[in-house]
Tab-separated table of C-alpha atoms in Angstrom:
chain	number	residue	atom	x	y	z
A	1	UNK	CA	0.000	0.000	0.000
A	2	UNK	CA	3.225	2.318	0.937
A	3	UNK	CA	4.163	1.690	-2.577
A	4	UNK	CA	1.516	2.528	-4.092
A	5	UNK	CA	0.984	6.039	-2.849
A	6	UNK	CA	5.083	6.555	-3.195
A	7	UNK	CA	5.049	5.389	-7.006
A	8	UNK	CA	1.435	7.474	-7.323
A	9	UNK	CA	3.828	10.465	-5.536
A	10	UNK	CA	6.380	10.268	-8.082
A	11	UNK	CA	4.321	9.954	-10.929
A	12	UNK	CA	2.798	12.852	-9.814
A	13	UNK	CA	6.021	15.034	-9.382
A	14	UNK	CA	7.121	13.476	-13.032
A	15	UNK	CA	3.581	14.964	-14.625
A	16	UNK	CA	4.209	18.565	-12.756
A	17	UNK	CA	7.958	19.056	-14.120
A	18	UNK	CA	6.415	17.971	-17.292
A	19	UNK	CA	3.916	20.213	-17.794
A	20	UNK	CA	5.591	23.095	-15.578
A	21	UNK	CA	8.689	22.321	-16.246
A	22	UNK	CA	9.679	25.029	-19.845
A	23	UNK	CA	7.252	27.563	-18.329
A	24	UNK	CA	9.404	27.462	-14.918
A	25	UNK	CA	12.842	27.297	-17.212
A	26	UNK	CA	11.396	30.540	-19.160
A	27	UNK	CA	10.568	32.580	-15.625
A	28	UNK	CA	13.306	31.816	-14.056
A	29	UNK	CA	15.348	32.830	-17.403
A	30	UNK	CA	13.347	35.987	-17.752
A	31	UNK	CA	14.041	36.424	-13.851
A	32	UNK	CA	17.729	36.661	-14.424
A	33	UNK	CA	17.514	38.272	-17.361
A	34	UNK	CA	16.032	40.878	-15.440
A	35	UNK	CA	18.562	40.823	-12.251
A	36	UNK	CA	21.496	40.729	-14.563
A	37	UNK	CA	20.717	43.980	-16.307
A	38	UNK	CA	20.344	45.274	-12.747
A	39	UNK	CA	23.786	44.174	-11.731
A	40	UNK	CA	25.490	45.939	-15.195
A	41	UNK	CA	23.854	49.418	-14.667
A	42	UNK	CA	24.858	49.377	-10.997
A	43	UNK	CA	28.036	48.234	-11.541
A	44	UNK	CA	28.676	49.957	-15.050
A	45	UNK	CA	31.511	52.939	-13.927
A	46	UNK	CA	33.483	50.064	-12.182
A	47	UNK	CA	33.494	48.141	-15.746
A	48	UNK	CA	34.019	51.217	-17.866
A	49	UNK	CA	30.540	52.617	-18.709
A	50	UNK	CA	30.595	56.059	-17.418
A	51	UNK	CA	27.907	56.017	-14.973
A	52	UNK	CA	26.397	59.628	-14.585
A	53	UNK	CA	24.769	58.226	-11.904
A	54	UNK	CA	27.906	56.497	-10.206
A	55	UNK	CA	27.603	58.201	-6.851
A	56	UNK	CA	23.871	56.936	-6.317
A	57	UNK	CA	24.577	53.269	-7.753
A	58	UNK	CA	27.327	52.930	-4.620
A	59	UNK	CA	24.583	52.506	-2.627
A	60	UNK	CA	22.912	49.694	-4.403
A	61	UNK	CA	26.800	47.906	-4.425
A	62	UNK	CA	26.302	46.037	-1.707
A	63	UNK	CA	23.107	44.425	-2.329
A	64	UNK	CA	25.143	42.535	-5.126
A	65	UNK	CA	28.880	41.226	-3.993
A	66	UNK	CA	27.094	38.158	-3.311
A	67	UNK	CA	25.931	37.468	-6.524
A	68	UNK	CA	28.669	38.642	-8.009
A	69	UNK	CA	31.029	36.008	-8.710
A	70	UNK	CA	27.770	34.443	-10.496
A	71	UNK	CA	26.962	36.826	-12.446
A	72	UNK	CA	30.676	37.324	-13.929
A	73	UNK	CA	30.464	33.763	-15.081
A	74	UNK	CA	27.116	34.125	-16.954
A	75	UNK	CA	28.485	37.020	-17.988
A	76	UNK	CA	30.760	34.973	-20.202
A	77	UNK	CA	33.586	36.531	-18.077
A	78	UNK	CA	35.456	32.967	-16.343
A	79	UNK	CA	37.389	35.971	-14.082
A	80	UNK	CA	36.164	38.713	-12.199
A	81	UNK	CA	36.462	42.171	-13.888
A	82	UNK	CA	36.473	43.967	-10.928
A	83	UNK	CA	40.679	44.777	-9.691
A	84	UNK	CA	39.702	45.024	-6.305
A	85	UNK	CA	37.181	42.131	-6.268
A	86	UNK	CA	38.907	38.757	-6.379
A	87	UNK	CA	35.947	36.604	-5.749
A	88	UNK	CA	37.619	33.484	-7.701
B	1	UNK	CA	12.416	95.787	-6.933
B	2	UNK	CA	14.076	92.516	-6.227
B	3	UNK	CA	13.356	92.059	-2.786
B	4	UNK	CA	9.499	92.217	-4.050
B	5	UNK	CA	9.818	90.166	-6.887
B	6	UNK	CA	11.337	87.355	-4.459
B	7	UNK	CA	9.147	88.182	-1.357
B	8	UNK	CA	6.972	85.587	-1.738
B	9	UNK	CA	9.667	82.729	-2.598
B	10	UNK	CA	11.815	80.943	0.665
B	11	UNK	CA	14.197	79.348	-2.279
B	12	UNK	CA	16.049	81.702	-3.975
B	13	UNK	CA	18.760	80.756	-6.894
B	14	UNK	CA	21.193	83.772	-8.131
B	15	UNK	CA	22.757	82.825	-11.152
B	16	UNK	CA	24.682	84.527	-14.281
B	17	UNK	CA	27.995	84.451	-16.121
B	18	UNK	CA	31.311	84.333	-14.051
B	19	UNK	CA	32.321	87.609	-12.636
B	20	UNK	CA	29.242	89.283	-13.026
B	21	UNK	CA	28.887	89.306	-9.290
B	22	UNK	CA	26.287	86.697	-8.132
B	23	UNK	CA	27.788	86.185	-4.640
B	24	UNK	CA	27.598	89.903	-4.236
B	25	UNK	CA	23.606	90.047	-5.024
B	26	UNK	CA	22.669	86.944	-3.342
B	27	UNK	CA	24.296	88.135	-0.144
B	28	UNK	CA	23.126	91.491	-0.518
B	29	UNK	CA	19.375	89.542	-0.868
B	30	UNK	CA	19.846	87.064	2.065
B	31	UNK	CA	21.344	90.598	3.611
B	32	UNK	CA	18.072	92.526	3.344
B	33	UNK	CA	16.277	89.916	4.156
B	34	UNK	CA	17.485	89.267	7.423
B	35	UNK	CA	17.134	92.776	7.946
B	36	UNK	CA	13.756	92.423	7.581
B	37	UNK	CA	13.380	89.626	10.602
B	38	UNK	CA	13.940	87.179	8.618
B	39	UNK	CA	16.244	83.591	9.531
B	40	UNK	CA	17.932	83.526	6.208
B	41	UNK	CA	20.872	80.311	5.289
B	42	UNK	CA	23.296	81.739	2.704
B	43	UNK	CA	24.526	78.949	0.493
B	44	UNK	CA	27.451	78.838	-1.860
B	45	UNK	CA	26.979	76.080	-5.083
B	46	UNK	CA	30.092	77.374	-6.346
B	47	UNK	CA	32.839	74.827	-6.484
B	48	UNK	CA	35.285	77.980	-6.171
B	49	UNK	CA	33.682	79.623	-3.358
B	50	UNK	CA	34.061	83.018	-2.582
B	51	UNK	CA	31.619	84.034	-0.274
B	52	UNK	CA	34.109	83.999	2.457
B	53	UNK	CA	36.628	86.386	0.627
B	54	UNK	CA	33.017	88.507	0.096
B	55	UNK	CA	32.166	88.760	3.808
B	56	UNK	CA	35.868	88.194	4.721
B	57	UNK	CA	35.140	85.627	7.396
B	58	UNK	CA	35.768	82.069	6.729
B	59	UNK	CA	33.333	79.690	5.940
B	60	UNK	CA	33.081	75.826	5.719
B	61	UNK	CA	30.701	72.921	4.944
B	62	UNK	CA	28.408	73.685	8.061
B	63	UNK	CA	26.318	76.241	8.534
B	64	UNK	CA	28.127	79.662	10.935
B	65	UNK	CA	26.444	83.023	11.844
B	66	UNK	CA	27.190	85.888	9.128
B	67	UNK	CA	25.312	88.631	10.579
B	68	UNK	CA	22.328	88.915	12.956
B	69	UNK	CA	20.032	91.562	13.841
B	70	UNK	CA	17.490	91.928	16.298
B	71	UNK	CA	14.659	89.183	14.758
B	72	UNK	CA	16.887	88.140	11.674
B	73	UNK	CA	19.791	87.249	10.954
B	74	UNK	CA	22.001	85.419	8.013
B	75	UNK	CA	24.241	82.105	8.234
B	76	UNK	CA	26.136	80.912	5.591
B	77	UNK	CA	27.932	77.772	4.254
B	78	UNK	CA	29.997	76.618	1.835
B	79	UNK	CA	28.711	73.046	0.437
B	80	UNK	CA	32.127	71.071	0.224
B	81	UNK	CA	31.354	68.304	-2.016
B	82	UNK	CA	34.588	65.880	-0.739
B	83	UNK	CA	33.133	66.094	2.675
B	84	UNK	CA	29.262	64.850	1.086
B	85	UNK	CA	30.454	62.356	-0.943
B	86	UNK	CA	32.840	61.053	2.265
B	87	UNK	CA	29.844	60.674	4.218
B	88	UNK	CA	28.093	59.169	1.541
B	89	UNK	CA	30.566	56.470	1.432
B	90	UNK	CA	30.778	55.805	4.981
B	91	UNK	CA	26.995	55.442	4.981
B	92	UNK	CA	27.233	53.256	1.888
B	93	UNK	CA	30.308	51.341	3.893
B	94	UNK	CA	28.026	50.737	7.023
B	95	UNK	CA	25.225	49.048	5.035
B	96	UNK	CA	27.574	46.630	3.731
B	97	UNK	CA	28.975	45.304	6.819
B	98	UNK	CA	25.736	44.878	7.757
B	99	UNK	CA	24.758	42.506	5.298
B	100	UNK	CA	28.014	41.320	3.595
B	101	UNK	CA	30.649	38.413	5.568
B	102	UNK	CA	33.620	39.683	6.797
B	103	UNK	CA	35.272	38.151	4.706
B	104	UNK	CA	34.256	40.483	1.766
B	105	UNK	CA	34.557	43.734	3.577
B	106	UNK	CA	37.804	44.629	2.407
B	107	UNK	CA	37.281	44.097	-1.081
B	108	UNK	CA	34.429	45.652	-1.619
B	109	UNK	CA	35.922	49.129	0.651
B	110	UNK	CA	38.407	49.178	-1.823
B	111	UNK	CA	35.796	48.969	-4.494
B	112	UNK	CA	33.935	51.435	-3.121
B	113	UNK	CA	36.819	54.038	-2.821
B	114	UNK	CA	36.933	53.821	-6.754
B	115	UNK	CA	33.447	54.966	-6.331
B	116	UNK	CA	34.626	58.298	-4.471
B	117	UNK	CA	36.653	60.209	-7.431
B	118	UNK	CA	34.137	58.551	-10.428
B	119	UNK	CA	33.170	61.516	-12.799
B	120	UNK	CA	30.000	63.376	-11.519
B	121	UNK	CA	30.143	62.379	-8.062
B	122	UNK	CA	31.219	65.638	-7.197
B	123	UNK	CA	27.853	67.325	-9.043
B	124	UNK	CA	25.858	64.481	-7.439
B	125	UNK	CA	26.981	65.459	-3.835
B	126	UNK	CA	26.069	68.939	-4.765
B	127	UNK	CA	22.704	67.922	-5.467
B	128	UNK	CA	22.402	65.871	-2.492
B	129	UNK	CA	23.102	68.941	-0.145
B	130	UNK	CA	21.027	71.303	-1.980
B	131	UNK	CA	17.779	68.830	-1.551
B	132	UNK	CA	18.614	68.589	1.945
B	133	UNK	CA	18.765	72.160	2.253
B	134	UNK	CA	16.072	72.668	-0.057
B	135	UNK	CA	13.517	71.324	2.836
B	136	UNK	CA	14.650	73.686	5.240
B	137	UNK	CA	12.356	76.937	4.862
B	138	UNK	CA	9.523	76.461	7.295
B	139	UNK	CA	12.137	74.732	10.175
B	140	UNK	CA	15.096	76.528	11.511
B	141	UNK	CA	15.308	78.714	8.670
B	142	UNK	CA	13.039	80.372	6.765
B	143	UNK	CA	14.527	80.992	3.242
B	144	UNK	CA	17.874	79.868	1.799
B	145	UNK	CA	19.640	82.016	-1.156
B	146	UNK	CA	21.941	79.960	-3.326
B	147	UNK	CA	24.529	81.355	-4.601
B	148	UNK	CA	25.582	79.345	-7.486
B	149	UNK	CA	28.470	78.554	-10.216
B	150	UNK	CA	28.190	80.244	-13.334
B	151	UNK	CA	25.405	79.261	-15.880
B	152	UNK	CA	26.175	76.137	-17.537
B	153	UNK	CA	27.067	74.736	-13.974
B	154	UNK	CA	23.606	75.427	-12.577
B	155	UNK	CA	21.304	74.699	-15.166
B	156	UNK	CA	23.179	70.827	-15.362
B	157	UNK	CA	22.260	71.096	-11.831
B	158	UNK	CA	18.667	72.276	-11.725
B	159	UNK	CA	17.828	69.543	-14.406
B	160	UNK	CA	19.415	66.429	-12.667
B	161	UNK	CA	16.443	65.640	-10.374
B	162	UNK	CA	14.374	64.986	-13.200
B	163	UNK	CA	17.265	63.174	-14.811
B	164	UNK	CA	17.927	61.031	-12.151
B	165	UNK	CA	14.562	60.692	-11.292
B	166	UNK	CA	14.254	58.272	-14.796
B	167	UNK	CA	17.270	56.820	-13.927
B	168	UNK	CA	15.663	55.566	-10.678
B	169	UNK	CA	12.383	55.018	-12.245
B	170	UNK	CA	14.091	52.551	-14.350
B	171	UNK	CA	15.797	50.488	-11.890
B	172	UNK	CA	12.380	50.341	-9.775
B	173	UNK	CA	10.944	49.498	-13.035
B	174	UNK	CA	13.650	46.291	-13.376
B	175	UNK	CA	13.293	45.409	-9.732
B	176	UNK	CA	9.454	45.091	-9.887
B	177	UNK	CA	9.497	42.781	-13.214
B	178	UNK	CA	12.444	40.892	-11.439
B	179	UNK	CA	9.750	40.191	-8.441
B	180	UNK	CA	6.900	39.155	-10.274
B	181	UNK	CA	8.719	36.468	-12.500
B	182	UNK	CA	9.967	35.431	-8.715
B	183	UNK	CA	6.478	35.438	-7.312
B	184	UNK	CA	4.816	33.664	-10.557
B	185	UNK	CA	7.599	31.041	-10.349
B	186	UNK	CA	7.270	30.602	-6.258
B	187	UNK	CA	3.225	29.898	-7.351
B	188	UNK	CA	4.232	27.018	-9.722
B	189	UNK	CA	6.923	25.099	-7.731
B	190	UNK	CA	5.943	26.387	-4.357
B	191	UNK	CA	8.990	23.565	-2.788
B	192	UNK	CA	11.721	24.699	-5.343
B	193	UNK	CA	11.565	28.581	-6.245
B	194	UNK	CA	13.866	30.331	-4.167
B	195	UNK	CA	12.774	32.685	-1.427
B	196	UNK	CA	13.209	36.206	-2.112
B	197	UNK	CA	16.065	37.447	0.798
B	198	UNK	CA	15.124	40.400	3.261
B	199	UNK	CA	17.832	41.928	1.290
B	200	UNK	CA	15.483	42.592	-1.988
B	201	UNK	CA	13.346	44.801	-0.005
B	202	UNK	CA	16.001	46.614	1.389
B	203	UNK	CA	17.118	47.534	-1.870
B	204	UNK	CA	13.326	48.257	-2.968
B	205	UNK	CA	13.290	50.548	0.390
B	206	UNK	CA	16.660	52.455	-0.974
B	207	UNK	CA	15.194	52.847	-4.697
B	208	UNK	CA	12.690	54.354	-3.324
B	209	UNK	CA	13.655	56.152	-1.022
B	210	UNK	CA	15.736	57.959	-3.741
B	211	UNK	CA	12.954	58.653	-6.315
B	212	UNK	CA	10.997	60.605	-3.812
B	213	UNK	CA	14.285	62.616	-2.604
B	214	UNK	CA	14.591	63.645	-6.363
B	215	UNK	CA	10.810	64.029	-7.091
B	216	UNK	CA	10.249	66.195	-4.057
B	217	UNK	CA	13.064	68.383	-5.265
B	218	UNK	CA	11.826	68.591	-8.796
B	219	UNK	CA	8.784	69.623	-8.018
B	220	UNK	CA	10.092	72.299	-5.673
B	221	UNK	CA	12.115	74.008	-8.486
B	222	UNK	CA	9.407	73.988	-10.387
B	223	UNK	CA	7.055	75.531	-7.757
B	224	UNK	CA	6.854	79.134	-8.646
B	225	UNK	CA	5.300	79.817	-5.396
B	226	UNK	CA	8.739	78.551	-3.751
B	227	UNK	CA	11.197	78.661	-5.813
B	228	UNK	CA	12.498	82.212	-7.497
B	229	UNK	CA	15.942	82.339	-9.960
B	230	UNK	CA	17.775	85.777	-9.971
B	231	UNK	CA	19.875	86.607	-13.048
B	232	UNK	CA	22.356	88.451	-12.640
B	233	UNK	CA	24.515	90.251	-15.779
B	234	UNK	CA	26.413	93.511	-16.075
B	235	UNK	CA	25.558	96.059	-19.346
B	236	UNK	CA	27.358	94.233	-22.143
B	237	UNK	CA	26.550	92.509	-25.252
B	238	UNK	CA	27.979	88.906	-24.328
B	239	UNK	CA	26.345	88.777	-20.790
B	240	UNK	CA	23.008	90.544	-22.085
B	241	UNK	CA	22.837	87.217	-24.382
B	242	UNK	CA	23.901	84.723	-22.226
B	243	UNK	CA	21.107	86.326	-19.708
B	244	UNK	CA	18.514	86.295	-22.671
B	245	UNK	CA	19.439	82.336	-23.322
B	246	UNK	CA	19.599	81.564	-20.001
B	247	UNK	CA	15.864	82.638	-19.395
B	248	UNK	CA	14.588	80.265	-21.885
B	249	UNK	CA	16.726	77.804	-21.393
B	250	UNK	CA	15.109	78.204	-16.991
B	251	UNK	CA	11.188	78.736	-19.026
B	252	UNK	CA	11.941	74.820	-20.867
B	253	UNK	CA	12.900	73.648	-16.968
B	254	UNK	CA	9.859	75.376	-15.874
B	255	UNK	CA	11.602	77.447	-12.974
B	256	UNK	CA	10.591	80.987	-12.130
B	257	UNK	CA	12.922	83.916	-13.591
B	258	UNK	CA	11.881	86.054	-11.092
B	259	UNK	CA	13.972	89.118	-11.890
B	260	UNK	CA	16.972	90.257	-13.688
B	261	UNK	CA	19.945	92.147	-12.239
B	262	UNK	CA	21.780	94.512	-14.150
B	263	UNK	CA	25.402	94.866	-11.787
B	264	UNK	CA	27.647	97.971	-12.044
B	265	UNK	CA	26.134	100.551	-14.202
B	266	UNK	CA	28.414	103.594	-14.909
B	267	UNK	CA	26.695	106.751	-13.694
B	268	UNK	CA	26.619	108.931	-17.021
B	269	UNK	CA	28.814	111.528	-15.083
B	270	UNK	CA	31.557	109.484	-14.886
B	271	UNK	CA	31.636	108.293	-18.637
B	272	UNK	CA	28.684	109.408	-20.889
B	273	UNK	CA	29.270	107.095	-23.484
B	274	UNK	CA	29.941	104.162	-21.809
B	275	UNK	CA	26.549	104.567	-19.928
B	276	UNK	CA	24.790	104.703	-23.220
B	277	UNK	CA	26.141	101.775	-24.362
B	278	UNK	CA	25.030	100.315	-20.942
B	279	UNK	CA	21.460	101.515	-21.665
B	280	UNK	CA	21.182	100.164	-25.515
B	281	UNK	CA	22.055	96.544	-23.408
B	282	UNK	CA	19.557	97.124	-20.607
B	283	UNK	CA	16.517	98.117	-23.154
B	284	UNK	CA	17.825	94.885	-25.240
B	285	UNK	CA	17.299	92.712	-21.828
B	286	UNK	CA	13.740	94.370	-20.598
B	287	UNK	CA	12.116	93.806	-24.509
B	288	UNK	CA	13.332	90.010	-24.798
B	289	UNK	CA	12.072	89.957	-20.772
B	290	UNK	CA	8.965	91.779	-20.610
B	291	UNK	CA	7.340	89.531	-17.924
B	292	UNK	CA	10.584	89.563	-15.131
B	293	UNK	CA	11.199	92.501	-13.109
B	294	UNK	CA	14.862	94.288	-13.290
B	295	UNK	CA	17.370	96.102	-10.608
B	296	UNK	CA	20.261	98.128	-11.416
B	297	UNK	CA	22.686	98.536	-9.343
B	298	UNK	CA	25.283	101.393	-9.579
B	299	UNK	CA	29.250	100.979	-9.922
B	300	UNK	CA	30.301	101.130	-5.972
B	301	UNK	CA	33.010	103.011	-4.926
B	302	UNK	CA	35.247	101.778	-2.109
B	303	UNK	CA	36.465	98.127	-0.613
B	304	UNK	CA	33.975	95.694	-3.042
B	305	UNK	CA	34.014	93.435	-0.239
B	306	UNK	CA	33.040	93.686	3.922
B	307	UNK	CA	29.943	93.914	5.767
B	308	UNK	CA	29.383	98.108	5.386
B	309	UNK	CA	29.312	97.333	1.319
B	310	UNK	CA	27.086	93.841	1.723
B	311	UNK	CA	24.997	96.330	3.251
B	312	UNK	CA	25.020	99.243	0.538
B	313	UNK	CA	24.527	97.052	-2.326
B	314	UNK	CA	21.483	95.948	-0.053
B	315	UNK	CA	20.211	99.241	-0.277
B	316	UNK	CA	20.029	99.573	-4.023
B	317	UNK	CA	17.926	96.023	-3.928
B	318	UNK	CA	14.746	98.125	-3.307
């Protein structure tokens, strides 16, 4: 009866990523999409932009060292651009 | 004529060419003012400040007592940008050890201190002090003159809040699409979506924050019951232009030209033709400004700087 209801779980779980399964891929594309743009204006005078907005995008800085060495990568930059940031 | 033109205004801007002698009228206006009972804050824009060598006292980044009367009186200040922009970063510096591991504190200070000399942060710090003083009429003051660089200078600076205010807009804009895809992804795989950190609302809170700083200083500027702009030329062709220019160029940004000031005027005793010239410029100024009032004020004999000549050019304000 256990295995029943744990193969009846599974199959279940299997039909959701199915069906969910592109529209999750897409949101959670469009979702980084999104915070990566974020992350390149805020950190745009550091990588050479000139940012006329540089001295109110500090603030935002530290809202995104964590997700930095991340975003470099799928960035299609295997090193961090940042001199002063050696996250890898 | 000036002093009723700007009665009704607690934020007064006095701008014009270099050398024309804006610190001189805006301190003879805070001046009269404070003669008049009123708590006026004298503020210099002017990256090269020279409202010290104009009262000869020395002034600095905080606020210290010109002159006081009875009921008035006038304090001035001279907006040092490296000292805004040090604070800035110290604030910034503080969030960040809040919320990164210690570990990363010392790269990202070193990061940040890149931040400090970036292009514009100077003229961003400016604009942070003048909204800050901006919302003082009504508390311990109530008016502040700004005395500010010449032209070009200013009118970069009177437009930034709306700039900057897109700029935000934008980023708020980004944030809030970034949230929903979170949310509608959180509704299909409640288990697997990751959680949205306290930090993403803290950054929301800063964004925020911001845009209204910048929108409540727009729309100050562009009150014309609280904000007047005094231009201030002498006779000549070039400055009689740039004054003309200047006056649209305030009419597009939707700020107040509340009066003109035409500075040292020969007295046609001391040189009859040069006072005619003078007087060809001043009818060319009052027919391309019909609707802004005009002062003259007469060459001044004696020291042009001290208290006793603050207080004669006040005179001539009328």
């Amino acid at each position: 009866m256990q295995r029943i209801a744990r193969n009846w779980r599974a199959f279940r779980d299997g039909l959701s990523q199915f069906y969910h399964g592109p529209y999750r891929q897409t949101l959670a594309r469009e979702q980084r999409t999104e915070d990566d743009f974020f992350t390149l204006i805020v950190l745009g005078e550091a990588l050479g932009v000139p940012d006329p907005a540089a001295y109110y995008s500090m603030e935002l800085m530290p809202f995104l060292y964590r997700d930095f060495h991340a975003w470099h990568r799928r960035m299609g930059m295997p090193r961090s651009p940042l001199e002063n940031v050696a996250c890898c | 004529m000036l002093l009723t033109a700007t009665r009704s205004s607690p934020l007064v801007f006095v701008g014009g060419k270099g050398g024309v002698g804006k610190t001189t009228v805006a301190s003879a206006l805070a001046y009269a003012r404070a003669a008049a009972g009123q708590r006026v804050l004298l503020v210099s824009t002017d990256p090269a400040h020279n409202l010290g060598h104009l009262w000869e006292r020395s002034f600095g980044d905080e606020a210290l007592p010109a002159v006081e009367f009875d009921t008035g009186g006038v304090d001035a200040l001279e907006i040092s940008p490296e000292a805004t922009v040090s604070r800035h970063l110290a604030a910034v510096s503080a969030t960040m050890r809040e919320i990164l591991p210690e570990r990363m504190h010392r790269q990202a200070a070193a990061h940040l201190e890149l931040a400090r000399n970036a292009p514009g942060s100077h003229e961003a710090a400016m604009l942070e002090r003048v909204a800050d003083l901006a919302q003082l009429p009504g508390a311990d003051y109530d008016s502040v003159v700004f005395d500010t660089a010449p032209t070009g200078h200013t009118l970069r600076l009177l437009s930034l809040p709306t700039q900057l205010g897109h700029w935000v807009d934008t980023l708020i804009d980004n944030r809030e699409r970034s949230e929903r895809f979170a949310n509608a992804l959180q509704g299909l795989m409640p288990a697997e979506a990751p959680r949205r950190s306290p930090r993403s609302s803290q950054l929301m809170n800063t964004l925020h924050t911001r845009r209204e700083r910048f929108a409540r200083l727009a729309a100050a500027l562009s009150d014309r019951e609280r904000t007047a702009f005094v231009a201030v030329c002498v006779a000549e062709p070039v400055p009689v232009t740039e004054t003309i220019q200047l006056a649209d160029e305030l009419a597009a940004a939707r700020i107040r030209l509340a009066a003109t000031v035409v500075n040292r005027r020969t007295p046609p005793a001391l040189d009859g033709d040069r006072a005619a010239g003078e007087a060809a410029q001043v009818a060319r100024l009052a027919s391309a400004l019909p609707t802004s009032g005009m002062c003259e004020i007469g060459r001044q004999p004696g020291p042009l700087s001290g208290l006793a000549f603050i207080a004669g050019v006040a005179q001539h304000l009328g």
